[in-house]
Structures are given as structure tokens and as C-alpha cells.
Coordinates of C-alpha atoms and ligand atoms in Angstrom, one line a residue:
M1 CA -10.9 -34.9 0.1
T2 CA -11.4 -33.6 -3.5
A3 CA -8.8 -30.8 -2.9
I4 CA -6.0 -33.4 -2.6
K5 CA -6.7 -34.5 -6.2
F6 CA -6.2 -30.9 -7.4
R7 CA -3.6 -29.7 -5.0
G8 CA -1.0 -27.6 -6.7
K9 CA -2.5 -28.2 -10.1
M10 CA -4.9 -25.3 -10.1
K11 CA -3.9 -22.0 -11.8
P12 CA -6.5 -19.8 -10.2
Y13 CA -6.4 -16.9 -12.7
T14 CA -8.9 -17.8 -15.3
R15 CA -12.7 -17.3 -15.2
K16 CA -13.1 -21.1 -15.6
A17 CA -10.7 -21.9 -12.8
I18 CA -12.3 -19.4 -10.4
R19 CA -15.7 -20.9 -11.1
E20 CA -14.5 -24.5 -10.7
I21 CA -12.6 -23.8 -7.4
S22 CA -15.5 -21.8 -6.0
E23 CA -17.9 -24.7 -6.8
R24 CA -15.6 -27.4 -5.4
H25 CA -15.2 -25.5 -2.1
G26 CA -18.7 -24.0 -1.9
F27 CA -17.0 -20.6 -1.9
R28 CA -19.3 -17.6 -2.2
R29 CA -17.7 -14.2 -2.8
A30 CA -18.1 -11.6 -0.1
D31 CA -18.8 -8.3 -1.8
S32 CA -18.0 -6.4 1.4
L33 CA -14.4 -7.7 1.3
G34 CA -13.5 -6.2 -2.1
Q35 CA -13.0 -9.6 -3.7
N36 CA -12.1 -8.9 -7.4
F37 CA -9.9 -11.7 -8.5
L38 CA -7.2 -11.3 -11.2
I39 CA -7.7 -13.3 -14.4
D40 CA -4.8 -12.2 -16.5
R41 CA -1.5 -14.0 -16.2
N42 CA 0.3 -11.1 -18.0
I43 CA -0.7 -8.6 -15.4
I44 CA 0.2 -10.9 -12.6
E45 CA 3.7 -11.3 -14.2
K46 CA 4.0 -7.5 -14.5
I47 CA 3.3 -7.1 -10.8
I48 CA 5.7 -9.9 -9.9
D49 CA 8.4 -8.5 -12.2
A50 CA 8.1 -5.1 -10.7
A51 CA 8.8 -6.6 -7.3
E52 CA 12.2 -8.0 -8.4
L53 CA 12.0 -11.0 -6.2
T54 CA 15.0 -13.2 -5.3
K55 CA 15.4 -16.2 -3.0
E56 CA 16.6 -13.7 -0.4
T57 CA 13.3 -11.8 -0.6
L58 CA 10.5 -12.1 2.0
V59 CA 7.1 -11.2 0.6
I60 CA 4.2 -10.2 2.7
E61 CA 1.1 -10.5 0.6
I62 CA -2.1 -8.6 1.5
G63 CA -5.3 -10.4 0.5
P64 CA -4.1 -13.4 -1.5
G65 CA -7.7 -14.3 -2.5
M66 CA -7.4 -17.6 -4.4
G67 CA -3.6 -17.3 -4.6
A68 CA -3.1 -15.9 -8.1
L69 CA -0.2 -13.7 -7.1
T70 CA 0.9 -16.0 -4.3
Q71 CA 1.5 -19.0 -6.5
I72 CA 3.7 -17.0 -9.0
A73 CA 5.5 -15.0 -6.3
A74 CA 6.5 -18.2 -4.6
E75 CA 8.4 -19.4 -7.7
T76 CA 11.0 -16.7 -7.2
A77 CA 10.7 -15.4 -3.6
G78 CA 12.5 -16.9 -0.6
K79 CA 9.2 -16.9 1.4
V80 CA 5.7 -15.6 0.9
I81 CA 3.6 -14.9 4.0
A82 CA 0.0 -14.1 2.8
V83 CA -2.6 -12.6 5.1
E84 CA -6.2 -13.2 4.1
I85 CA -9.2 -12.2 6.2
D86 CA -11.8 -14.5 4.6
R87 CA -11.7 -17.9 6.3
H88 CA -13.7 -19.4 3.4
L89 CA -10.7 -18.8 1.2
I90 CA -8.3 -20.8 3.4
P91 CA -9.3 -24.2 1.9
V92 CA -9.0 -22.7 -1.6
L93 CA -5.5 -21.4 -0.8
D94 CA -4.6 -24.8 0.7
E95 CA -5.5 -26.3 -2.7
V96 CA -3.6 -23.7 -4.7
V97 CA -0.5 -23.1 -2.7
G98 CA -0.7 -25.5 0.3
H99 CA 2.0 -27.8 -1.3
L100 CA 4.6 -25.0 -1.5
D101 CA 6.9 -25.1 1.5
N102 CA 7.9 -21.4 1.1
V103 CA 4.3 -20.2 1.5
E104 CA 2.5 -19.5 4.8
I105 CA -1.1 -18.4 5.0
I106 CA -2.3 -16.4 7.9
N107 CA -6.1 -16.0 8.4
E108 CA -6.2 -12.5 9.8
D109 CA -7.3 -8.9 9.2
I110 CA -4.2 -7.1 7.8
L111 CA -5.2 -4.0 9.7
K112 CA -4.7 -5.9 12.9
T113 CA -1.6 -7.9 11.9
D114 CA 1.7 -7.0 13.5
I115 CA 3.6 -7.0 10.3
N116 CA 6.9 -6.0 11.9
E117 CA 6.6 -9.0 14.2
L118 CA 6.1 -11.3 11.2
I119 CA 9.2 -9.9 9.6
E120 CA 11.3 -10.2 12.7
L121 CA 10.2 -13.8 13.2
E122 CA 11.0 -14.7 9.6
K123 CA 14.4 -13.0 9.7
K124 CA 15.2 -15.2 12.7
N125 CA 13.9 -18.4 10.9
F126 CA 16.1 -17.5 7.9
A127 CA 19.1 -16.9 10.1
D128 CA 18.5 -20.2 11.9
S129 CA 18.8 -22.0 8.6
G130 CA 21.9 -20.1 7.6
R131 CA 20.1 -17.8 5.1
N132 CA 19.5 -14.1 4.9
I133 CA 16.6 -11.9 4.1
E134 CA 18.0 -9.1 2.0
K135 CA 14.7 -7.4 1.0
V136 CA 11.1 -7.3 2.3
V137 CA 8.4 -6.7 -0.2
I138 CA 4.8 -5.9 0.5
L139 CA 2.7 -7.2 -2.3
G140 CA -1.0 -7.1 -3.0
N141 CA -4.0 -6.5 -5.2
L142 CA -5.5 -4.5 -2.3
P143 CA -9.1 -4.7 -1.2
Y144 CA -10.3 -1.4 -2.4
Y145 CA -12.5 -0.5 0.6
I146 CA -9.4 -0.2 2.8
T147 CA -6.6 0.8 0.4
T148 CA -5.8 4.1 2.2
P149 CA -5.8 2.7 5.7
I150 CA -3.6 -0.2 4.7
I151 CA -1.0 2.1 3.0
M152 CA -1.1 4.7 5.8
G153 CA -0.9 2.0 8.4
I154 CA 2.3 0.6 6.8
L155 CA 3.9 4.0 6.5
E156 CA 2.9 5.4 9.9
R157 CA 3.8 2.3 11.8
E158 CA 7.1 2.3 10.0
I159 CA 6.8 -1.3 8.9
K160 CA 10.3 -2.5 8.1
M161 CA 9.7 -3.1 4.4
D162 CA 11.9 -2.0 1.5
T163 CA 9.4 -2.0 -1.3
M164 CA 5.6 -2.1 -1.8
V165 CA 4.2 -3.3 -5.1
I166 CA 0.5 -2.8 -4.8
M167 CA -2.5 -2.5 -7.0
M168 CA -5.4 -0.2 -6.2
Q169 CA -8.0 2.0 -7.9
K170 CA -6.4 4.1 -10.6
E171 CA -7.8 7.2 -9.1
V172 CA -6.0 6.5 -5.7
A173 CA -2.8 5.6 -7.5
E174 CA -2.9 8.9 -9.3
R175 CA -3.3 10.8 -6.1
I176 CA -0.3 9.0 -4.5
V177 CA 2.1 9.9 -7.4
A178 CA 0.8 13.4 -7.9
T179 CA 3.1 16.3 -8.0
P180 CA 2.4 19.9 -6.7
G181 CA 0.1 22.0 -8.8
G182 CA -2.7 19.6 -9.7
K183 CA -6.1 18.7 -8.2
T184 CA -5.0 15.2 -7.3
Y185 CA -2.0 16.3 -5.2
G186 CA -2.9 16.2 -1.5
A187 CA -2.2 14.8 1.9
L188 CA -2.0 11.2 0.6
S189 CA 0.6 12.2 -2.0
I190 CA 2.7 13.9 0.6
A191 CA 2.4 11.1 3.2
C192 CA 3.5 8.5 0.6
Q193 CA 6.2 10.6 -1.0
F194 CA 7.5 11.7 2.4
F195 CA 8.4 8.1 3.2
C196 CA 8.8 6.5 -0.3
E197 CA 9.9 7.1 -3.8
T198 CA 6.8 6.4 -5.8
D199 CA 6.7 4.8 -9.3
Y200 CA 3.6 4.3 -11.4
V201 CA 4.1 0.8 -12.9
T202 CA 1.1 0.3 -15.1
T203 CA -2.6 0.9 -15.6
V204 CA -4.8 -2.2 -15.3
P205 CA -8.1 -2.3 -17.1
R206 CA -11.2 -3.4 -15.2
T207 CA -11.7 -6.2 -17.7
V208 CA -9.0 -8.4 -16.1
F209 CA -10.9 -9.0 -12.9
Q210 CA -13.6 -11.4 -12.0
P211 CA -16.0 -10.0 -11.1
Q212 CA -15.3 -6.8 -13.1
P213 CA -15.1 -3.7 -10.9
K214 CA -16.6 -0.3 -12.0
V215 CA -13.2 1.4 -12.3
D216 CA -9.8 0.8 -13.7
S217 CA -6.8 0.0 -11.5
A218 CA -3.1 0.8 -11.4
V219 CA 0.0 -0.8 -10.0
L220 CA 2.4 1.3 -8.0
K221 CA 5.9 0.6 -6.7
L222 CA 6.8 2.4 -3.5
N223 CA 10.5 2.2 -2.5
R224 CA 11.0 3.2 1.1
R225 CA 13.6 6.0 1.4
E226 CA 16.6 4.8 3.3
R227 CA 17.2 8.3 4.5
L228 CA 14.5 10.9 4.6
P229 CA 15.7 13.9 2.6
W230 CA 13.5 16.4 4.5
E231 CA 14.8 18.3 7.5
I232 CA 12.1 18.1 10.1
G233 CA 12.8 20.3 13.1
A234 CA 11.4 21.1 16.5
G235 CA 7.8 20.1 16.1
G236 CA 8.7 16.8 14.5
R237 CA 6.7 14.7 12.1
E238 CA 3.5 15.3 14.1
L239 CA 3.6 19.0 13.5
F240 CA 4.6 18.5 9.9
F241 CA 1.6 16.3 9.2
D242 CA -0.7 18.6 11.2
V243 CA 0.4 21.4 8.8
V244 CA -0.2 19.3 5.8
R245 CA -3.6 18.2 7.0
A246 CA -4.6 21.7 7.9
G247 CA -3.5 23.0 4.5
F248 CA -5.5 20.4 2.5
N249 CA -8.5 20.2 4.8
R250 CA -9.5 23.6 3.3
R251 CA -7.6 23.3 0.1
R252 CA -9.5 26.0 -1.7
K253 CA -8.5 28.6 0.8
T254 CA -5.2 30.5 0.9
L255 CA -2.6 29.0 3.2
L256 CA -3.0 32.0 5.5
N257 CA -6.6 31.1 6.0
A258 CA -6.3 27.3 6.0
L259 CA -3.5 27.2 8.6
T260 CA -5.4 29.2 11.1
A261 CA -6.9 25.8 12.0
L262 CA -3.6 25.3 13.9
N263 CA -4.6 28.0 16.3
I264 CA -2.0 30.5 15.3
D265 CA -2.7 34.2 15.2
K266 CA -3.1 35.4 11.6
A267 CA -0.5 38.2 11.8
E268 CA 2.0 35.7 13.3
L269 CA 1.1 33.1 10.6
K270 CA 1.7 35.7 7.9
R271 CA 5.1 36.5 9.4
I272 CA 6.0 32.8 9.6
L273 CA 5.0 32.1 6.0
E274 CA 7.0 35.1 4.7
S275 CA 10.0 34.1 6.9
V276 CA 10.3 30.9 4.9
G277 CA 9.6 32.5 1.5
V278 CA 6.0 31.2 1.1
E279 CA 3.5 33.7 -0.2
P280 CA 0.5 33.6 2.2
S281 CA -1.9 33.7 -0.7
R282 CA -0.7 30.4 -2.1
R283 CA -2.8 27.3 -1.8
A284 CA -1.6 24.0 -0.2
E285 CA -1.8 22.1 -3.5
T286 CA 1.1 24.3 -4.9
L287 CA 3.5 23.5 -2.1
S288 CA 6.4 20.9 -2.2
I289 CA 7.1 18.6 0.7
Q290 CA 10.2 20.7 1.6
E291 CA 8.0 23.9 1.7
F292 CA 5.6 22.2 4.1
A293 CA 8.6 21.1 6.2
N294 CA 9.9 24.7 6.2
I295 CA 6.6 26.0 7.4
A296 CA 6.3 23.3 10.1
N297 CA 9.8 24.0 11.2
A298 CA 9.2 27.7 11.5
I299 CA 6.0 27.1 13.5
G300 CA 7.9 24.7 15.8
R301 CA 10.7 27.2 16.4
Q302 CA 8.1 29.9 17.2
R303 CA 6.3 27.5 19.7
E304 CA 9.6 26.8 21.4
L305 CA 10.2 30.5 22.2
Ligands
SAM424 N1 -4.8 -11.4 -4.6 C1 -6.1 -11.8 -5.2 C2 -6.1 -11.6 -6.7 O1 -5.4 -10.7 -7.1 O2 -6.8 -12.2 -7.4 C3 -7.3 -11.2 -4.5 C4 -7.3 -9.7 -4.5 S1 -8.9 -9.1 -3.9 C5 -8.9 -7.5 -4.7 C6 -8.6 -8.6 -2.3 C7 -8.4 -9.7 -1.2 O3 -8.2 -9.1 0.0 C8 -9.6 -10.6 -1.1 O4 -9.2 -11.9 -1.1 C9 -10.2 -10.3 0.3 O5 -10.9 -11.3 0.9 C10 -8.9 -9.8 1.0 N2 -9.2 -8.9 2.1 C11 -10.2 -8.0 2.3 N3 -10.0 -7.3 3.4 C12 -8.9 -7.8 4.0 C13 -8.3 -7.5 5.3 N4 -8.8 -6.6 6.1 N5 -7.2 -8.2 5.6 C14 -6.7 -9.2 4.8 N6 -7.3 -9.5 3.6 C15 -8.4 -8.8 3.2

């Protein structure tokens, strides 16, 4: 009953508001769910600005928590579908965004949600009311314990999104945008950059969360490439990612040694690497995506013989 009195009035991004809402709903934070709520309106606006929302944008939000991003995204987006795993947050979200008719809350695990189905359904709903969805944005202050599975799931399942604006631990963000040559460059950088153009939006200090996490965060913007610029040949993406994984699984070794995990004779491997102009003594962390693709393509051609 009390929620009706406050419905829509609550701005859930101050320490005081979080305390009040929690008390009113008897909400207790679940540490295991990575619940660090944003308490800084400026940061929230930076995230929303980066998403460049319009009334023709469908937002899929991951982990709305108490609705801090949801409420502000709904002001400019056509529709926000927010997927929250914690059922104890559903009455809170009802109080904060339940009055907004362009917000839908789904109480589910994002890792088990069929996001493409949600998008298709919403496109149909828009079309039925004579409107169009021109852009799909995945938005979220991600629960840190599953940041990588969420991102990889979206990329590997080829979710039909155009842009992701997501916050994560700074260290993970740095790995995603890393370029060849450094220690942070690895399989995650390649997986993200293979499918998306990546942009580091801003660093977010740990002080703007309640409770305060142990590390700083960062916001990234990942724009899905309309056309993949890499030429992937016979072995396809599977072989490409096998080569990337094999290279980085033993990243201190030379490529010649690391790639023997692919069950290729060493002399043959040496010949393959040289045939695509890659010095066998190089390490995986020095290779560009195109160079990995060239190696995978040469292995694929060899396997076809
Ligand atoms: N968006 C809110 C904010 O910025 O204040 C909350 C962000 S908090 C870092 C992460 C949120 O993700 C929490 O609300 C948590 O309950 C939710 N969450 C955790 N695991 C999830 C999962 N597997 N599926 C959906 N939501 C999840």
C-alpha cells in the first residue's frame, strides 16, 4: 500500500533514497548478485547520453536494480525492457518505474533470457502501433560476477543489438579495448573487437556506488559492426576462435609452441605461419585480428587438402 504513495516520486540514486526504499520494502541486498547501486546522477546521465536514445530506440537493460538507469532511460527511449534476477527488487522497481507505460520489467536471469525473442516481439508491437524501432541498445551497470559471460553470450548468440553501453570493472573494460602489444590484450579484446567497434566512454570511481566496491569501474560503448571487416575462410569463426584461444592459453610461449595445442605438426605449423608472414617466434599478444584470421584461414585451407 505504502508504495502507491511514493509511486514515481522516488529518485533512487542517492544514499538516502536507497536506504528509505530498502526499509519501506524490507529489501536486503544480496551480495552474491553484485548489487552495487549507482548514487550519482551525473554518471547516470553520462551513460544515458552515450546511448544516444530516441523514441525509436528499444533499450534492453541488464540488472535494473532499483531503477536508477531505467527511470532516466525511459525519459528518452521508445521502450525500456529491464531484466532483473532478484525478485525482491520487483516491488521496488514497481514503485520507481511502474507508472511509466514505456517500461517493462522481466524477473529473470539475463543469462537464460532469449533477448532476440524479446527484440522480435517488441518490433512487432511497435509495428502494430504504426511505429518503428530504429535502434536496439543494450544498457547496464553489469553485475560484476558475470560481466564476461553476459558480454560473450550477447556476441556469440549474435543478439540483434546495434549498441551496448555497459559499465563494468575498469580492469575488464581495459582488456576489452586493448590493442596488440600490451599485457591486457587477449582473447576477450579480440572477441569484442571482432564483432564491435569499442569505445572507452569514461572511468567511474568506486565512490559513486552504494555499497562501495573494491575497484573502480568504466563505461564502454560497443557498436556492432554492420559488416565484419575480416575475411574468415574455410574453417569459419570456430577455427578462428580456436586459434585465438590456443594462442592466448599459453600467451608466454611463442606462437609456434602455443598453437601446437591445435594438433598440428610443428614443422607444418611453422610453414603455415611463414606462409602468412607471421614470424613463428612471435607471441599471441602481438597479433592483430587480421593476422589471427590469416593464420586460421591457412590452417583451414591445409585441413581441406
Ligand atoms: N542498474 C542498477 C544501478 O546501476 O544502480 C543496479 C546495478 S547492480 C551493479 C547489478 C544488478 O544486476 C543488480 O540489481 C542485480 O540484482 C542484477 N543481477 C545480478 N545477476 C543478474 C542476472 N543473472 N540477471 C539479471 N540481473 C542480474
